[in-house]
Coordinates of C-alpha atoms in Angstrom, one line a residue:
Chain A
X21 CA -8.1 -50.9 -53.4
X22 CA -7.4 -52.6 -50.4
X23 CA -6.2 -51.0 -46.9
X24 CA -3.2 -53.0 -47.2
X25 CA -2.3 -52.0 -50.8
X26 CA -2.9 -48.4 -49.8
X27 CA -0.2 -48.9 -46.8
X28 CA 2.6 -50.4 -48.7
X29 CA 2.1 -47.8 -51.5
X30 CA 2.3 -44.9 -48.8
X31 CA 5.4 -46.5 -47.7
X32 CA 7.3 -47.1 -51.0
X33 CA 10.5 -45.4 -52.2
X34 CA 9.8 -46.5 -55.7
X35 CA 6.4 -47.4 -57.7
X36 CA 6.9 -49.5 -60.9
X37 CA 3.5 -49.4 -62.3
X38 CA 1.6 -50.7 -65.3
X39 CA -0.3 -48.5 -68.2
X40 CA -3.6 -49.6 -66.8
X41 CA -3.2 -48.2 -63.3
X42 CA -5.2 -45.2 -62.8
X43 CA -3.3 -41.9 -62.4
X44 CA -5.0 -41.3 -58.9
X45 CA -3.8 -44.5 -57.5
X46 CA -0.2 -44.0 -58.9
X47 CA -0.5 -40.3 -57.1
X48 CA -1.4 -41.9 -53.9
X49 CA 2.4 -42.8 -52.9
X50 CA 4.6 -40.6 -51.1
X51 CA 5.2 -37.0 -53.1
X52 CA 8.9 -38.0 -53.3
X53 CA 8.6 -41.7 -54.4
X54 CA 10.4 -42.6 -57.5
X55 CA 7.7 -43.2 -60.1
X56 CA 8.6 -45.8 -63.1
X57 CA 6.0 -46.6 -65.8
X58 CA 6.5 -49.8 -67.4
X59 CA 3.6 -49.9 -70.0
X60 CA 2.1 -53.2 -70.8
X61 CA -0.9 -51.5 -72.6
X62 CA -1.8 -53.4 -75.5
X63 CA 0.2 -52.6 -78.5
X64 CA 2.6 -50.2 -76.6
X65 CA 5.2 -52.5 -74.5
X66 CA 7.4 -49.9 -73.2
X67 CA 9.5 -52.6 -71.3
X68 CA 9.7 -56.3 -71.9
X69 CA 9.0 -58.7 -68.8
X70 CA 12.9 -59.4 -68.6
X71 CA 13.3 -55.6 -68.3
X72 CA 10.8 -55.3 -65.7
X73 CA 12.3 -58.3 -63.6
X74 CA 15.8 -56.5 -64.2
X75 CA 14.3 -53.2 -62.8
X76 CA 12.5 -54.8 -59.8
X77 CA 16.1 -56.6 -58.6
X78 CA 18.1 -53.6 -59.4
X79 CA 15.9 -51.3 -57.3
X80 CA 15.6 -53.9 -54.6
X81 CA 19.6 -53.9 -54.7
X82 CA 19.5 -50.4 -54.3
X83 CA 17.9 -51.1 -50.7
X84 CA 14.8 -49.2 -51.8
X85 CA 11.2 -50.3 -50.7
X86 CA 9.6 -51.0 -54.1
X87 CA 6.0 -51.3 -55.1
X88 CA 5.3 -53.3 -58.2
X89 CA 1.8 -51.7 -58.6
X90 CA -0.5 -53.5 -61.1
X91 CA -4.3 -53.5 -61.8
X92 CA -6.3 -56.5 -60.6
X93 CA -4.8 -59.2 -58.6
X94 CA -1.2 -59.9 -59.6
X95 CA -1.3 -63.8 -59.2
X96 CA -3.8 -64.2 -62.1
X97 CA -2.6 -63.0 -65.6
X98 CA -0.3 -60.6 -63.9
X99 CA 3.2 -61.9 -64.5
X100 CA 3.7 -62.1 -60.8
X101 CA 5.1 -65.8 -61.0
X102 CA 8.0 -64.6 -63.1
X103 CA 8.7 -61.4 -61.2
X104 CA 8.7 -63.5 -57.9
X105 CA 11.1 -66.0 -59.5
X106 CA 13.4 -63.2 -60.6
X107 CA 13.3 -61.7 -57.1
X108 CA 14.1 -64.9 -55.2
X109 CA 16.9 -66.0 -57.5
X110 CA 18.4 -62.4 -56.8
X111 CA 17.8 -63.0 -52.9
X112 CA 15.4 -60.0 -52.8
X113 CA 12.5 -60.3 -50.1
X114 CA 9.0 -59.7 -51.2
X115 CA 5.3 -59.8 -50.4
X116 CA 2.1 -60.3 -52.4
X117 CA -0.7 -58.0 -51.8
X118 CA -4.1 -59.3 -53.3
X119 CA -6.3 -57.2 -55.1
X120 CA -9.6 -57.3 -57.0
X121 CA -9.3 -58.9 -60.3
X122 CA -11.3 -57.5 -63.0
X123 CA -13.7 -60.4 -63.6
X124 CA -15.0 -59.6 -59.8
X125 CA -14.6 -55.8 -60.5
X126 CA -16.7 -56.2 -63.5
X127 CA -19.2 -58.5 -61.7
X128 CA -19.6 -56.0 -58.6
X129 CA -19.9 -53.0 -61.0
X130 CA -23.2 -54.6 -62.6
X131 CA -24.5 -57.0 -60.0
X132 CA -23.6 -60.0 -62.0
X133 CA -23.4 -63.6 -60.1
X134 CA -20.6 -65.4 -61.0
X135 CA -21.7 -68.6 -59.4
X136 CA -25.3 -69.4 -58.5
X137 CA -27.0 -72.2 -56.6
X138 CA -28.2 -75.0 -58.8
X139 CA -27.5 -72.8 -62.1
X140 CA -23.5 -72.5 -61.9
X141 CA -21.3 -74.2 -59.2
X142 CA -17.9 -73.5 -61.1
X143 CA -16.3 -70.5 -62.4
X144 CA -13.6 -70.4 -65.1
X145 CA -11.1 -67.7 -65.7
X146 CA -9.5 -68.1 -69.1
X147 CA -7.8 -65.8 -71.9
X148 CA -7.7 -65.9 -75.6
X149 CA -4.3 -65.5 -75.8
X150 CA -1.5 -68.1 -75.4
X151 CA 2.2 -67.4 -74.5
X152 CA 3.2 -65.9 -77.8
X153 CA -0.3 -64.0 -78.1
X154 CA -1.3 -65.7 -81.3
X155 CA -3.2 -68.9 -80.7
X156 CA -6.0 -69.7 -78.5
X157 CA -5.0 -72.3 -75.6
X158 CA -7.1 -75.3 -75.8
X159 CA -9.8 -74.7 -73.2
X160 CA -13.0 -75.3 -75.4
X161 CA -13.4 -78.8 -73.3
X162 CA -14.0 -76.4 -69.9
X163 CA -17.3 -75.4 -71.5
X164 CA -19.3 -77.8 -69.5
X165 CA -23.1 -77.1 -68.6
X166 CA -23.3 -75.0 -65.4
X167 CA -20.0 -73.2 -65.4
X168 CA -19.3 -69.4 -65.7
X169 CA -16.5 -68.4 -68.0
X170 CA -14.4 -65.0 -67.5
X171 CA -12.6 -64.3 -70.4
X172 CA -9.8 -61.9 -69.9
X173 CA -8.5 -59.7 -72.7
X174 CA -11.3 -61.3 -74.9
X175 CA -12.2 -58.6 -77.5
X176 CA -9.8 -59.6 -80.4
X177 CA -10.4 -63.3 -79.9
X178 CA -14.5 -63.0 -79.6
X179 CA -15.2 -64.9 -82.7
X180 CA -12.8 -67.7 -81.9
X181 CA -14.0 -68.1 -78.2
X182 CA -17.7 -68.0 -79.5
X183 CA -17.0 -70.6 -82.1
X184 CA -15.1 -73.0 -79.9
X185 CA -17.6 -72.8 -77.1
X186 CA -20.7 -73.4 -79.4
X187 CA -18.3 -76.2 -81.0
X188 CA -18.0 -77.9 -77.4
X189 CA -22.0 -77.9 -77.2
X190 CA -22.6 -74.7 -75.3
X191 CA -26.1 -73.3 -76.3
X192 CA -26.0 -70.6 -78.7
X193 CA -28.5 -68.4 -76.7
X194 CA -26.2 -68.5 -73.8
X195 CA -26.2 -65.2 -71.8
X196 CA -23.1 -63.1 -72.6
X197 CA -21.8 -60.0 -70.3
X198 CA -19.2 -57.7 -71.8
X199 CA -17.8 -55.1 -69.7
X200 CA -15.5 -52.5 -70.8
X201 CA -13.3 -50.3 -68.3
X202 CA -14.4 -52.4 -65.2
X203 CA -14.1 -50.6 -61.9
X204 CA -13.5 -47.2 -63.6
X205 CA -16.0 -44.3 -63.9
X206 CA -16.7 -44.7 -67.8
X207 CA -17.3 -48.7 -67.3
X208 CA -19.8 -50.0 -69.6
X209 CA -22.0 -53.1 -69.7
X210 CA -23.3 -54.9 -73.0
X211 CA -25.3 -57.8 -72.9
X212 CA -26.3 -60.3 -75.7
X213 CA -26.0 -64.2 -76.3
X214 CA -23.4 -66.3 -77.4
X215 CA -24.0 -66.4 -81.1
X216 CA -23.7 -62.5 -80.9
X217 CA -20.2 -62.7 -79.3
X218 CA -18.2 -62.5 -82.4
X219 CA -19.7 -59.0 -83.2
X220 CA -17.6 -57.8 -80.3
X221 CA -14.5 -57.9 -82.4
X222 CA -16.1 -55.7 -85.1
X223 CA -16.9 -53.0 -82.8
X224 CA -14.8 -49.9 -83.0
X225 CA -16.5 -48.1 -80.2
X226 CA -14.7 -50.0 -77.3
X227 CA -11.1 -49.0 -76.8
X228 CA -10.6 -50.0 -73.1
X229 CA -10.0 -53.4 -71.3
X230 CA -13.0 -55.6 -72.2
X231 CA -14.0 -58.5 -69.7
X232 CA -16.0 -61.2 -71.4
X233 CA -18.5 -63.3 -68.9
X234 CA -20.5 -66.1 -70.4
X235 CA -23.1 -68.4 -68.5
X236 CA -26.6 -68.7 -67.2
X237 CA -25.6 -67.5 -63.8
X238 CA -25.3 -63.9 -65.1
X239 CA -28.7 -64.2 -67.0
X240 CA -30.8 -63.1 -63.9
X241 CA -28.8 -59.9 -63.8
X242 CA -30.1 -56.4 -64.2
X243 CA -29.5 -55.4 -67.7
X244 CA -31.5 -52.1 -67.4
X245 CA -28.1 -50.0 -67.5
X246 CA -26.8 -52.3 -70.4
X247 CA -26.4 -51.7 -74.3
X248 CA -26.8 -54.5 -76.8
X249 CA -23.8 -56.5 -77.5
X250 CA -24.4 -57.0 -81.1
X251 CA -24.0 -53.9 -83.4
X252 CA -26.6 -55.4 -85.6
X253 CA -29.2 -54.8 -82.6
X254 CA -27.3 -51.6 -81.6
X255 CA -29.7 -49.2 -83.2
X256 CA -28.0 -46.8 -85.5
X257 CA -27.9 -48.8 -88.8
X258 CA -31.5 -49.9 -88.1
X259 CA -32.5 -46.2 -87.8
X260 CA -30.7 -45.4 -90.8
X261 CA -32.6 -47.8 -92.9
X262 CA -35.7 -47.0 -91.5
X263 CA -35.3 -43.4 -92.4
X264 CA -35.0 -44.8 -96.2
X265 CA -38.0 -46.8 -95.9
Chain B
X25 CA -10.3 -55.5 -46.9
X26 CA -11.1 -52.4 -49.3
X27 CA -11.4 -48.7 -48.8
X28 CA -14.8 -49.0 -50.1
X29 CA -15.7 -51.8 -48.1
X30 CA -14.6 -49.8 -45.0
X31 CA -16.5 -46.8 -45.9
X32 CA -19.7 -48.6 -46.4
X33 CA -19.1 -50.3 -43.1
X34 CA -18.6 -47.0 -41.4
X35 CA -21.8 -45.8 -42.7
X36 CA -24.0 -49.0 -41.9
X37 CA -27.1 -49.0 -39.4
X38 CA -27.2 -52.5 -39.6
X39 CA -24.6 -55.1 -40.0
X40 CA -25.7 -58.7 -41.2
X41 CA -22.7 -60.7 -41.0
X42 CA -21.4 -64.4 -41.3
X43 CA -19.6 -66.5 -38.9
X44 CA -16.4 -66.4 -41.0
X45 CA -16.0 -62.7 -40.9
X46 CA -13.2 -61.8 -38.4
X47 CA -14.6 -60.0 -35.3
X48 CA -12.2 -57.3 -35.7
X49 CA -14.0 -56.3 -39.1
X50 CA -17.4 -56.6 -37.4
X51 CA -16.3 -54.3 -34.9
X52 CA -15.3 -51.9 -37.4
X53 CA -18.7 -50.3 -38.1
X54 CA -20.2 -47.5 -35.9
X55 CA -20.6 -48.5 -32.1
X56 CA -24.4 -47.7 -32.2
X57 CA -24.9 -49.9 -35.3
X58 CA -27.2 -53.0 -35.0
X59 CA -25.1 -56.0 -35.4
X60 CA -26.7 -59.5 -36.8
X61 CA -24.9 -62.9 -36.9
X62 CA -26.6 -65.1 -39.3
X63 CA -24.0 -67.9 -38.8
X64 CA -23.4 -70.0 -41.9
X65 CA -20.6 -71.8 -40.2
X66 CA -20.3 -75.4 -41.1
X67 CA -22.8 -77.7 -39.2
X68 CA -24.1 -74.7 -37.6
X69 CA -26.5 -72.9 -40.1
X70 CA -28.1 -70.5 -37.5
X71 CA -30.2 -68.9 -40.4
X72 CA -31.5 -70.3 -43.7
X73 CA -30.9 -68.5 -46.9
X74 CA -34.8 -67.6 -47.1
X75 CA -34.4 -66.1 -43.7
X76 CA -31.5 -64.1 -44.3
X77 CA -33.0 -62.9 -47.6
X78 CA -36.4 -61.9 -45.5
X79 CA -34.1 -60.1 -42.9
X80 CA -32.4 -57.9 -45.3
X81 CA -35.6 -57.1 -47.1
X82 CA -37.2 -56.2 -43.3
X83 CA -34.3 -54.0 -42.7
X84 CA -34.3 -52.3 -45.7
X85 CA -37.9 -51.4 -45.5
X86 CA -37.2 -50.0 -41.9
X87 CA -35.3 -47.5 -44.2
X88 CA -31.9 -48.5 -42.6
X89 CA -28.5 -48.4 -44.3
X90 CA -27.8 -52.2 -44.1
X91 CA -24.3 -53.9 -44.8
X92 CA -24.5 -57.5 -45.7
X93 CA -21.1 -58.3 -44.4
X94 CA -19.2 -61.6 -46.0
X95 CA -15.8 -63.1 -46.2
X96 CA -14.2 -63.1 -49.5
X97 CA -16.1 -61.9 -52.8
X98 CA -19.8 -61.7 -52.5
X99 CA -20.3 -62.9 -56.0
X100 CA -18.4 -66.1 -55.9
X101 CA -19.9 -68.9 -53.5
X102 CA -21.3 -65.9 -51.6
X103 CA -25.1 -66.3 -52.3
X104 CA -25.2 -62.8 -53.5
X105 CA -27.3 -63.8 -56.4
X106 CA -30.3 -64.9 -54.3
X107 CA -29.8 -62.0 -52.0
X108 CA -29.7 -59.5 -54.8
X109 CA -32.9 -61.2 -56.4
X110 CA -34.8 -61.0 -53.1
X111 CA -33.8 -57.2 -52.8
X112 CA -34.8 -56.5 -56.6
X113 CA -38.2 -58.1 -56.2
X114 CA -38.6 -56.2 -53.0
X115 CA -37.8 -52.9 -54.4
X116 CA -34.8 -52.3 -52.5
X117 CA -31.7 -50.7 -53.8
X118 CA -28.4 -51.9 -53.3
X119 CA -24.7 -52.0 -54.5
X120 CA -22.0 -54.7 -54.4
X121 CA -18.8 -54.2 -53.0
X122 CA -16.1 -56.7 -54.4
X123 CA -13.7 -58.2 -52.0
X124 CA -10.9 -60.5 -52.1
X125 CA -12.1 -64.3 -52.6
X126 CA -10.2 -66.9 -50.6
X127 CA -8.6 -68.5 -53.4
X128 CA -6.9 -65.0 -54.1
X129 CA -6.2 -64.5 -50.2
X130 CA -4.8 -68.1 -49.9
X131 CA -2.6 -67.5 -53.2
X132 CA -1.1 -63.9 -51.8
X133 CA -0.6 -65.5 -48.5
X134 CA 1.8 -68.0 -49.9
X135 CA 3.2 -66.4 -53.3
X136 CA 1.3 -69.2 -55.1
X137 CA 0.8 -68.1 -58.8
X138 CA -2.4 -69.0 -60.2
X139 CA -1.6 -68.5 -63.8
X140 CA 1.6 -68.7 -65.2
X141 CA 2.9 -68.2 -68.7
X142 CA 3.6 -71.3 -70.6
X143 CA 2.2 -73.4 -67.8
X144 CA -1.4 -72.5 -66.9
X145 CA -3.4 -69.9 -68.8
X146 CA -6.6 -71.1 -67.1
X147 CA -7.8 -71.0 -63.4
X148 CA -10.8 -73.0 -62.3
X149 CA -12.9 -72.3 -59.3
X150 CA -15.0 -75.1 -58.1
X151 CA -16.6 -76.7 -55.0
X152 CA -16.8 -80.3 -53.8
X153 CA -20.6 -79.4 -53.0
X154 CA -23.7 -79.2 -54.9
X155 CA -26.9 -77.7 -54.3
X156 CA -27.9 -80.2 -51.6
X157 CA -24.5 -80.2 -50.0
X158 CA -24.2 -84.1 -50.8
X159 CA -23.1 -84.8 -54.5
X160 CA -20.1 -83.6 -56.2
X161 CA -21.1 -81.7 -59.6
X162 CA -19.7 -83.1 -62.6
X163 CA -16.8 -80.7 -63.1
X164 CA -14.0 -83.6 -63.7
X165 CA -14.0 -82.8 -67.2
X166 CA -12.5 -79.4 -66.6
X167 CA -9.4 -81.2 -65.7
X168 CA -7.5 -80.3 -68.9
X169 CA -3.6 -79.8 -68.8
X170 CA -2.4 -76.6 -68.0
X171 CA -5.2 -75.1 -65.9
X172 CA -4.9 -74.3 -62.2
X173 CA -7.7 -75.6 -60.0
X174 CA -9.1 -73.9 -56.8
X175 CA -11.4 -76.0 -54.9
X176 CA -13.8 -74.0 -52.3
X177 CA -14.8 -75.9 -49.2
X178 CA -12.8 -79.0 -50.4
X179 CA -11.6 -80.9 -47.2
X180 CA -14.6 -83.3 -47.0
X181 CA -14.7 -84.1 -50.7
X182 CA -10.8 -84.3 -51.1
X183 CA -11.1 -87.9 -51.9
X184 CA -13.7 -87.7 -54.4
X185 CA -11.8 -84.6 -55.9
X186 CA -8.5 -86.5 -56.4
X187 CA -10.3 -89.6 -57.8
X188 CA -12.3 -87.5 -60.4
X189 CA -9.2 -85.5 -61.5
X190 CA -7.0 -88.5 -61.9
X191 CA -9.7 -90.3 -63.5
X192 CA -9.9 -87.4 -66.0
X193 CA -6.3 -87.7 -66.7
X194 CA -4.6 -85.5 -64.5
X195 CA -0.9 -86.7 -63.4
X196 CA -0.9 -88.4 -60.0
X197 CA 2.1 -86.2 -59.0
X198 CA 0.4 -83.0 -60.1
X199 CA 1.5 -80.2 -57.3
X200 CA -1.3 -79.6 -54.7
X201 CA -1.3 -76.9 -52.3
X202 CA -3.7 -76.7 -49.2
X203 CA -4.2 -73.7 -47.5
X204 CA -6.2 -73.4 -43.9
X205 CA -7.5 -70.0 -42.6
X206 CA -6.4 -67.9 -45.7
X207 CA -5.6 -64.3 -44.9
X208 CA -5.9 -64.9 -41.2
X209 CA -3.0 -64.9 -38.5
X210 CA -3.4 -68.6 -37.9
X211 CA -3.0 -69.4 -41.7
X212 CA -1.3 -72.6 -42.7
X213 CA 0.1 -74.2 -45.8
X214 CA 0.7 -77.8 -46.8
X215 CA 2.0 -79.0 -49.9
X216 CA 2.0 -82.6 -51.7
X217 CA 0.9 -84.1 -54.9
X218 CA -2.6 -85.2 -56.2
X219 CA -2.6 -88.7 -54.9
X220 CA -1.8 -87.7 -51.5
X221 CA -5.1 -85.5 -51.6
X222 CA -7.5 -87.8 -50.0
X223 CA -5.2 -87.9 -46.9
X224 CA -6.6 -84.5 -46.3
X225 CA -9.9 -85.9 -45.4
X226 CA -8.6 -88.1 -42.5
X227 CA -6.6 -85.1 -41.0
X228 CA -8.2 -84.1 -38.0
X229 CA -5.6 -81.3 -37.0
X230 CA -7.6 -78.9 -39.4
X231 CA -10.6 -77.3 -38.5
X232 CA -10.5 -73.7 -40.2
X233 CA -12.0 -73.2 -43.7
X234 CA -9.7 -75.1 -46.3
X235 CA -8.7 -74.0 -49.9
X236 CA -7.3 -76.5 -52.3
X237 CA -5.3 -75.4 -55.1
X238 CA -4.0 -78.2 -57.6
X239 CA -1.6 -77.3 -60.9
X240 CA 1.9 -77.0 -61.9
X241 CA 1.5 -73.1 -61.8
X242 CA 1.9 -73.5 -57.8
X243 CA 4.9 -76.0 -58.2
X244 CA 7.5 -73.4 -58.7
X245 CA 6.5 -71.5 -55.4
X246 CA 8.2 -71.5 -52.1
X247 CA 7.1 -74.0 -49.9
X248 CA 9.7 -73.4 -47.3
X249 CA 6.9 -72.1 -44.7
X250 CA 4.7 -75.3 -45.5
X251 CA 3.9 -78.7 -44.0
X252 CA 3.6 -81.9 -46.0
X253 CA 0.0 -82.7 -47.0
X254 CA 0.0 -86.2 -46.4
X255 CA 0.0 -87.3 -42.7
X256 CA 1.9 -90.3 -43.7
X257 CA 4.9 -88.2 -44.4
X258 CA 4.1 -85.8 -41.6
X259 CA 6.9 -87.2 -39.2
X260 CA 5.2 -88.3 -36.0
X261 CA 4.2 -92.0 -37.1
X262 CA 7.6 -92.3 -38.8
X263 CA 9.5 -91.0 -35.7
X264 CA 7.6 -93.4 -33.3
X265 CA 8.5 -96.3 -35.6
X266 CA 12.3 -95.2 -35.7
X267 CA 12.1 -95.4 -31.8
X268 CA 11.1 -98.9 -31.8
X269 CA 13.8 -100.2 -34.3

């Protein structure tokens, strides 16, 4: 977290926070600050975006100093655009405090270069989800050689992502790094190749937020602390079979 | 800057820093820490990347706690991949501390959403420079509808970038925001449309680092504090003509 984020948090009268924000950070504000959880954990939307916008406006109108606390950076997949529009419409002043988005947190956790001279000169942030949460947006054409791709919330769409990228011409053996719980103590790194990415969807041992990073820039990283991405290679089923043989 | 970056900085025996790092941050380390500037300001490369790699290895071998201090995030356009490889080869342990990359700093400075539901679901980081600093990499195919594009170090290649994007089918009136000196006190916002972007190259009033953000997600931002991107619309020449008439 940044010094600036810490400062505004300490000054807040009210803290409106997402489910993904660690409790230790929510606790950092003043002891007497009002704390309002607005959910947004998958399958557990305790408040709609409209309700959150109205809540922020209402708290602002009460003259409170409000911190809208999110995990990552608010301007990328953080709905800050919608919340800023609601505040502007209501005539309530605000400022945006940048944060470490989860692709960068994940990359720093495990020393994964996102660009690399002569290998990757572009980086693409994308998501498997569109507006309705159902269909993948048409970003397969982004899969050009030499770009690193970071897929936010990519677990449940891993198979479609792999299919689209390979369909667009990305090599089936392109390096894939999958990071669960980036920046948390229980973070985990998985590695494999693009054609194994669909296996991610079948894994039921991951329940934290997942970041998928695809591209040869990460190929040179140190995967010593990682587990294989593909359950097929992951050990347990193979050892069981070995016992039978 | 992050709490974690501040902590490692306070513990450093040696601080190896780029020219773009504000002096106030370089000064934050211990008073007796060794401070080594390695340049990297445009047209003023005081040390080559190989020399920097060797310096880091040498300081590490002396048993010093070394901070390699960069502006932004080290894993994107920060050459961290090359420096990590050199350290690994020399058997020197390191950790990566993430930072706020300049696209996010710029966006937060001026409330520019980088993704927006129903408008932009992807975000592309790219650069006008390739390995030799001379030719543009082939990323024009990335210009699909609905993606926000952040061009790092984009000033001297503004005309080529605009030409390529329009050639790939991006509308000439797509919103463009240009941020000079993101996250600094003297930061400045310019706004315009894609077909005006080439004018950026001709402007001699900008000498700080420039971030170019292209896409409709930023169209809804508050441009009250901005100046026109195009010098043609910037006022002075028009007023001069008005005086003659």
